[in-house]
Each structure stands twice: as C-alpha cells, then as structure tokens.
Short mmCIF file of C-alpha atoms and ligand atoms in Angstrom, two decimals:
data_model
loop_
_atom_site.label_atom_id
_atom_site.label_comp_id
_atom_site.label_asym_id
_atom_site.label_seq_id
_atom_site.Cartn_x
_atom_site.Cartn_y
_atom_site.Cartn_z
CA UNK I 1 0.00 0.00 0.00
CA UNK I 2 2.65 2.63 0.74
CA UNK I 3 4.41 4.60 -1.66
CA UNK I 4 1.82 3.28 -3.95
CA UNK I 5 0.44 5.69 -7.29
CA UNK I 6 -3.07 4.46 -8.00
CA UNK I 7 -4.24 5.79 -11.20
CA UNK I 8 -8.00 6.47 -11.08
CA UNK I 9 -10.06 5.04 -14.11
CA UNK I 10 -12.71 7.09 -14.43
CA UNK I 11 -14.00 6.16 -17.33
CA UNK I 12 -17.57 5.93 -18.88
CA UNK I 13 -17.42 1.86 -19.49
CA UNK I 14 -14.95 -1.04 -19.93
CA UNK I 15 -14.11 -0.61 -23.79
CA UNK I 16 -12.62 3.12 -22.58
CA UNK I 17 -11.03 0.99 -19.71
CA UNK I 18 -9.63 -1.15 -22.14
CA UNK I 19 -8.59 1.43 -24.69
CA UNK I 20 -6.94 3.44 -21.78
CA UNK I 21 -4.54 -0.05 -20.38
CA UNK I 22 -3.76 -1.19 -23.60
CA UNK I 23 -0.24 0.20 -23.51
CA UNK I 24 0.25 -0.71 -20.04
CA UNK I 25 -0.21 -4.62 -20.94
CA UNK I 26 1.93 -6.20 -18.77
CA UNK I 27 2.04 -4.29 -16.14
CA UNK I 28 0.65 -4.78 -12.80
CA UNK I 29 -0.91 -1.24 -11.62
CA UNK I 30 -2.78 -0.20 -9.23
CA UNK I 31 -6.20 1.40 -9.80
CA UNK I 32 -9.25 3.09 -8.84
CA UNK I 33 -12.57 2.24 -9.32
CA UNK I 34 -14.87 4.72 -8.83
CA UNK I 35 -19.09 4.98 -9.56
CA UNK I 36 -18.43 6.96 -12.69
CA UNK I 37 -17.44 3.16 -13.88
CA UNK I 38 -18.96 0.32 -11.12
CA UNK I 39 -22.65 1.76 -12.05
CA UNK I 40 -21.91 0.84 -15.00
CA UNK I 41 -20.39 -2.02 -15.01
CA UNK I 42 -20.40 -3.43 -11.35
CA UNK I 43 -18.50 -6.81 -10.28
CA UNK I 44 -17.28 -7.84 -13.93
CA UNK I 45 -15.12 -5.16 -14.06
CA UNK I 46 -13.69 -5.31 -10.60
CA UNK I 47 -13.01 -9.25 -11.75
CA UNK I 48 -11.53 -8.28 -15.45
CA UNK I 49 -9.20 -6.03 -13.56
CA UNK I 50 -8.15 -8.42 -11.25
CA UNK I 51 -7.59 -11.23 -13.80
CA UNK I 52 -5.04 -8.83 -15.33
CA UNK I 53 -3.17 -8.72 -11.82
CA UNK I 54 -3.82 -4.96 -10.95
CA UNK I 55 -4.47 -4.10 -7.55
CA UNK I 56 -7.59 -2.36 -6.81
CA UNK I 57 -9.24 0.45 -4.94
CA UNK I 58 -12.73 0.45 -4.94
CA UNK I 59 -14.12 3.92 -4.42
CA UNK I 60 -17.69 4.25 -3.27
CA UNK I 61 -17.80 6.76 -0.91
CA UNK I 62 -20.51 4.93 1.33
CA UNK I 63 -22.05 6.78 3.50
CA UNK I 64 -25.36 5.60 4.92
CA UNK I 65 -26.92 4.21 8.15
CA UNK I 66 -24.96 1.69 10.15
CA UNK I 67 -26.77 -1.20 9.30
CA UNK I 68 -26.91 -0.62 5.05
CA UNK I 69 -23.01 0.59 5.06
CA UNK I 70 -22.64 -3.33 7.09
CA UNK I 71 -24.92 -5.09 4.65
CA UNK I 72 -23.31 -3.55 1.40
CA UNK I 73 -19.46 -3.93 2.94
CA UNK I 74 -20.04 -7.48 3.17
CA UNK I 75 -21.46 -8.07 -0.44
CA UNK I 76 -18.75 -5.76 -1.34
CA UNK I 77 -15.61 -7.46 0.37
CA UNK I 78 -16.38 -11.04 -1.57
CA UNK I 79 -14.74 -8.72 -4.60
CA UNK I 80 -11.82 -9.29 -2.98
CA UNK I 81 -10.41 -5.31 -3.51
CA UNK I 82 -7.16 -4.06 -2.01
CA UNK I 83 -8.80 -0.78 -0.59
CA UNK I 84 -12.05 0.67 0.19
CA UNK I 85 -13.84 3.61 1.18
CA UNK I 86 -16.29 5.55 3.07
CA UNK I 87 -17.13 9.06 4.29
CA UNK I 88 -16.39 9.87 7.67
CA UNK I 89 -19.05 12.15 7.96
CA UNK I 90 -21.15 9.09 8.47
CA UNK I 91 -19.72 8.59 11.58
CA UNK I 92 -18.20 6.52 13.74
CA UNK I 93 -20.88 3.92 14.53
CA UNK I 94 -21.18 4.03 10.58
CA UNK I 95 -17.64 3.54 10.34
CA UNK I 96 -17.21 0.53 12.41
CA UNK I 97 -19.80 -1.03 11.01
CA UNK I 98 -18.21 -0.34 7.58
CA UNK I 99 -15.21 -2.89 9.24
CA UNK I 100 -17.83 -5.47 10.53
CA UNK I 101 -19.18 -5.83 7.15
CA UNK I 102 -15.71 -6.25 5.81
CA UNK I 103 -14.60 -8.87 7.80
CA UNK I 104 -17.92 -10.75 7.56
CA UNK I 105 -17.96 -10.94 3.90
CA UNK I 106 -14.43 -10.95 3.17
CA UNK I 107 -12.60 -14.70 1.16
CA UNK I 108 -12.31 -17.45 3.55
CA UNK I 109 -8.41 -17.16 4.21
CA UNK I 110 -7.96 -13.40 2.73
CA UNK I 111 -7.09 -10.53 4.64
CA UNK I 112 -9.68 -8.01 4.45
CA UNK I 113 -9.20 -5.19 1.98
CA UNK I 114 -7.96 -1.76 3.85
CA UNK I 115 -10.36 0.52 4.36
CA UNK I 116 -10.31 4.15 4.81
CA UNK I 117 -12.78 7.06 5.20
CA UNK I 118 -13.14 10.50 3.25
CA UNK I 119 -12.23 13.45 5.69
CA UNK I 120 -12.86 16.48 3.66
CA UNK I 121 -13.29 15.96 -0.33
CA UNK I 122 -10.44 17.80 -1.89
CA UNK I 123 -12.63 19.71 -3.77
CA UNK I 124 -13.58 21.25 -0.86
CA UNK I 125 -12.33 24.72 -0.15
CA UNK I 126 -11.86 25.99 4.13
CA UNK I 127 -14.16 28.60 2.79
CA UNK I 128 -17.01 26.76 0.96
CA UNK I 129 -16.85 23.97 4.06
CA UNK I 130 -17.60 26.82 6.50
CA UNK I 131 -20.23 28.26 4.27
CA UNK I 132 -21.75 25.35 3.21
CA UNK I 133 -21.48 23.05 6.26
CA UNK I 134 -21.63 25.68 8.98
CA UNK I 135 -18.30 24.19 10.21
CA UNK I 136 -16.60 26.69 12.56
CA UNK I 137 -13.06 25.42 13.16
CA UNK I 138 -10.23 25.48 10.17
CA UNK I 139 -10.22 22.67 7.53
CA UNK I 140 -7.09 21.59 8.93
CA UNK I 141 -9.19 21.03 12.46
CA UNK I 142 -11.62 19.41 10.68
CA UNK I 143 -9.57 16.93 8.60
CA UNK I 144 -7.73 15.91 12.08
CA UNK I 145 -10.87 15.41 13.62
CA UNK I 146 -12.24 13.27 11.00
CA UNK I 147 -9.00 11.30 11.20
CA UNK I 148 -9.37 10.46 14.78
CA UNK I 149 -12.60 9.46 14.67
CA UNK I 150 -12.02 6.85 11.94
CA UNK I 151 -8.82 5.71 13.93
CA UNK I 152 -10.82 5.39 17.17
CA UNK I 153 -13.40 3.34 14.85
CA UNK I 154 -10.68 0.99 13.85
CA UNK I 155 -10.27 1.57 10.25
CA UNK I 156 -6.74 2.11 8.57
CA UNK I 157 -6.41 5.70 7.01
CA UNK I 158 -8.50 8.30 5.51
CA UNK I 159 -8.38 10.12 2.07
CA UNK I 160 -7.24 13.77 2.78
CA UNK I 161 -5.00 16.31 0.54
CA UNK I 162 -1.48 16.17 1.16
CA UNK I 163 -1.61 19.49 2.81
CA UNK I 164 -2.95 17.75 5.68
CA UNK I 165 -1.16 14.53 5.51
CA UNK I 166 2.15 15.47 7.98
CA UNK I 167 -0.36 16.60 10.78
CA UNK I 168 -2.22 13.41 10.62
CA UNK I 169 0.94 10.86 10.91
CA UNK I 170 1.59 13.33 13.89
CA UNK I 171 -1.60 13.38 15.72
CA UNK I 172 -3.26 9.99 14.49
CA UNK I 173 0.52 7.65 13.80
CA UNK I 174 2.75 7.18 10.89
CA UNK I 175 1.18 3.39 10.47
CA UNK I 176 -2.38 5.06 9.60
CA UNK I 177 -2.71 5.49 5.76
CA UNK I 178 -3.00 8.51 4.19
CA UNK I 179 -4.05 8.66 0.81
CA UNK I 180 -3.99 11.53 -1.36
CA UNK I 181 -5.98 13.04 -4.30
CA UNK I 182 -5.88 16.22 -5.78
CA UNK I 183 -2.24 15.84 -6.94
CA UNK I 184 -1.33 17.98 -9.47
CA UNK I 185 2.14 18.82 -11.71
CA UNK I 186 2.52 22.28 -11.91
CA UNK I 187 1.64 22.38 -15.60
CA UNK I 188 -1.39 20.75 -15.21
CA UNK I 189 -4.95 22.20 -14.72
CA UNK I 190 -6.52 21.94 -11.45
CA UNK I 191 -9.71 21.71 -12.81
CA UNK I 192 -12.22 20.89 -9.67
CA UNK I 193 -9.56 20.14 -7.18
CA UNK I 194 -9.34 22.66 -4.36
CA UNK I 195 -6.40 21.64 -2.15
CA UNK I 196 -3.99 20.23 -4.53
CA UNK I 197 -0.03 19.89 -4.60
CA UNK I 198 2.81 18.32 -6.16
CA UNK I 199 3.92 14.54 -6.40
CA UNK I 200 7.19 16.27 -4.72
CA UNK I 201 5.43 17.71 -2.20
CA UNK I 202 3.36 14.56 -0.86
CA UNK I 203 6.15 12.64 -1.38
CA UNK I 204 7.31 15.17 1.49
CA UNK I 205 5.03 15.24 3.65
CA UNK I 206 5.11 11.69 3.88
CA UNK I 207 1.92 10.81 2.35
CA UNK I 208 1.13 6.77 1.76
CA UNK I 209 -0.16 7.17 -1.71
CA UNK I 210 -1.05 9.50 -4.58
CA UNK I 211 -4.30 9.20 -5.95
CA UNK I 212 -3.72 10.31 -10.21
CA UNK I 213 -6.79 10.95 -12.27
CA UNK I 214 -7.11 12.67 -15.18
CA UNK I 215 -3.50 14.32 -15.36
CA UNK I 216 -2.81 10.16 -17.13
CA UNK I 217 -6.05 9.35 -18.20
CA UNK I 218 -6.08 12.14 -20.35
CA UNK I 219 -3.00 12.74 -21.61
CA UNK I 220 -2.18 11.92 -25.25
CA UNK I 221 0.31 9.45 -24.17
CA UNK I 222 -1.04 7.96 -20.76
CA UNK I 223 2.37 5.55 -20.96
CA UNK I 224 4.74 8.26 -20.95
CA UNK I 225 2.65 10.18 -18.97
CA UNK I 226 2.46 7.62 -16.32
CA UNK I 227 6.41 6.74 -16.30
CA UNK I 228 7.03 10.74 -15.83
CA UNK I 229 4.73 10.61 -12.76
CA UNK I 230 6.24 7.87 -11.17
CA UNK I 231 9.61 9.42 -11.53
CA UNK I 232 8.10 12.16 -9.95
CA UNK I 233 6.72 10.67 -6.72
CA UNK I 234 8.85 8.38 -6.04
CA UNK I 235 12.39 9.82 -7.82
CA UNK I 236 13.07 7.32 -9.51
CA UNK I 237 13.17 6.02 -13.64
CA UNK I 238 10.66 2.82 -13.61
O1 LIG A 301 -11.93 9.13 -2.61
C1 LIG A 301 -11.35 9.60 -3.60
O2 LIG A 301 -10.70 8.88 -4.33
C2 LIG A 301 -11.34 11.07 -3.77
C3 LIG A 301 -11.51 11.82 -2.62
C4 LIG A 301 -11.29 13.19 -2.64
O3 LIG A 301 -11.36 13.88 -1.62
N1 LIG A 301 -10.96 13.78 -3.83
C5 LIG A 301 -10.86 13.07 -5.00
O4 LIG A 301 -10.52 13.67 -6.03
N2 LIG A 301 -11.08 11.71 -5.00
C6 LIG A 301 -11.02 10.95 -6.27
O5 LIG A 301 -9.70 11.02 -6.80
C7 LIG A 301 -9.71 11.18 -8.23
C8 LIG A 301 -9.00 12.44 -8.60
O6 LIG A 301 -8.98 12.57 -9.98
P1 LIG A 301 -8.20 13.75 -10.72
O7 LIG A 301 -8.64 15.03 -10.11
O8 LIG A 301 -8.64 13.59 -12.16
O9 LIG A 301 -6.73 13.48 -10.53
C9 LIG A 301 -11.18 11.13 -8.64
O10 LIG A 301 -11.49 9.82 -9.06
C10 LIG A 301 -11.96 11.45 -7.38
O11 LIG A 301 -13.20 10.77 -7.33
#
C-alpha cells in the first residue's frame, strides 16, 4: 500500500477501460474504481481487472446508516479489492460497522481489503466547508478530527489532501494510511480540485499514496505520462 500511485479510471465503461490499459499490458498497476465506472459495469469489471493482476481500490464513498453501510461492505468485500472507502461524515458507529461488514464478507483465508474514510473531499475549499457546512473550526481542524474518529473506529487511514497529511501521521501515527488526491504537476490544470499539490510535495510530507486521475487518463500518451509521474513521486526512472 505505501508509496503506492493508483491511477483512477474514471471512465464511462470497460471498452474506454480497455482502450486506456492497452499500452500498459503487462504491467501490474494499481487502480481506482470509482461509480463513474462500477454503475456501469459493477462486479465484472472489478473481476476483469483483477484477472489482469492490478491491484484495486474500490471507491464508493458509502455513506449511509450503520446497518446498510454493514450489509453492502459485506457483499462488497467477496470482490476481494485491495482498498475501500467511506465518508467519515457518516460517523463513527457508521464507520465501524463499515469494518464489521468487511470482515464478515471478506474470502475465507484473505485478509480483508484496507479501508479508509473521506475526511474532507479535496474539492472542498476551508471557505465553501464553512459556508456550506456551517463548520466553525479550520479545515485543517476538521480533517484531524475526522481522522481520529475513523482511527478510534478501527479503520486504517483516511483520504485527505497532502496538505494535511504530515499533521495526521503526527496526531493519528505514521502506520495510519494517508491517501492523497488532488495531486497535481505544476503544468497541469486543477480543474475541480481545491487543495492540490505536487507529487514532490506529498512525497514530502510523507503521504502513503497519490491518488492520479485525469493528469494520465487524459494525456495523449497515458504511458509516458504515467512513467514521468512515477519518476516524480517516487524519484526514480521505472
Ligand atoms: O476518494 C477519492 O478517491 C477522492 C476523494 C477526494 O477527496 N478527492 C478526490 O478527487 N477523490 C477521487 O480522486 C480522483 C482524482 O482525480 P483527478 O482530479 O482527475 O486526478 C477522482 O477519481 C476522485 O473521485
């Protein structure tokens, strides 16, 4: 999991999913699934993916009552994923039972996938989260806080920017994951990312992984593309 670069594939369907990996045949990468692509596809292409040997990071977000976020983790950990998600903002109850679920459902023998919680999205701004969710304290204060709820509920990490990811080894301990979004090279567009930085910089601050969306996904040669990021985060030719 650490020092990992998981490239997120959000695509429309498989055939783009397809189109995108066909230079990368061979190679074992890890990747994100996300609901732009598992509503449209569900299971099959979590399966396809694994079949190829890529590691995988199913990104649903749940966030729900207790009982639904158990029932739907347990259907969900017979996938047999590498990481998966949830939004702290449901809670810690929610979050727990998020873990139950996980280790109910999960393959006889098989560890159960990682699973970490959503503190604030990235496209989240301090300004718009005070604004919009009448939260009082700085977003800094409010991504720690997350994170030690969904430590004290057991889980292993949250998502967070990398501006926040130093602060959270420090409060919440170096072993709890921190994986990043919202990574950008400083020729690329931020588009709807609000707290974004460098591969460099997380690399800095320690984070466990980069999460890298469009910046390879759409870039005329995703290959190249991807090689130059890795260089990037972790300093070194592939
Ligand atoms: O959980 C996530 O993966 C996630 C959380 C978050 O706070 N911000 C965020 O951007 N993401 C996901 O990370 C990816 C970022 O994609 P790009 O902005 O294209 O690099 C998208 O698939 C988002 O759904």
């Amino acid at each position: 999991m650490n020092n990992s670069l998981i490239i997120a594939l959000d695509f429309a369907n498989a055939a783009e999913v397809d189109q995108f990996l066909q230079p990368f045949a061979g190679k074992e990468l890890f990747v994100k699934v996300g609901m732009e692509l598992f509503y449209q596809e569900g299971p099959s292409i979590i399966h396809r993916l694994k079949e190829s040997g890529h590691r995988i990071f199913l990104d649903l977000k749940l966030h729900d009552i207790p009982n639904t976020v158990y029932s739907a983790m347990k259907g969900l950990a017979r996938m047999n994923c590498d990481l998966v998600n949830v939004h702290a903002a449901g809670g810690k109850e929610m979050m727990a039972a998020a873990l139950e679920g996980l280790e109910a459902g999960s393959v006889s023998g098989k560890k159960r996938p990682y699973c970490i919680a959503v503190t604030q999205l990235t496209s989240t701004s301090e300004e718009q989260m005070r604004r919009e969710q009448l939260i009082g304290v700085s977003l800094e204060e409010s991504v720690l806080h997350y994170a030690s709820l969904t430590k004290e509920a057991g889980l292993d990490g949250v998502v967070c920017s990398a501006w926040e990811a130093a602060s959270i080894r420090e409060k919440v301990g170096a072993d709890f994951l921190t994986v990043c979004p919202g990574i950008r090279l400083s020729s690329d567009s931020v588009g709807d990312q609000k707290r974004v930085a460098t591969p460099e910089f997380a690399r800095q601050a320690g984070v466990s992984a980069i999460v890298v969306g469009r910046s390879i996904t759409r870039s005329a040669d995703p290959l190249k593309s991807y090689e130059h990021w890795m260089e990037a985060w972790k300093g070194v030719h592939q």
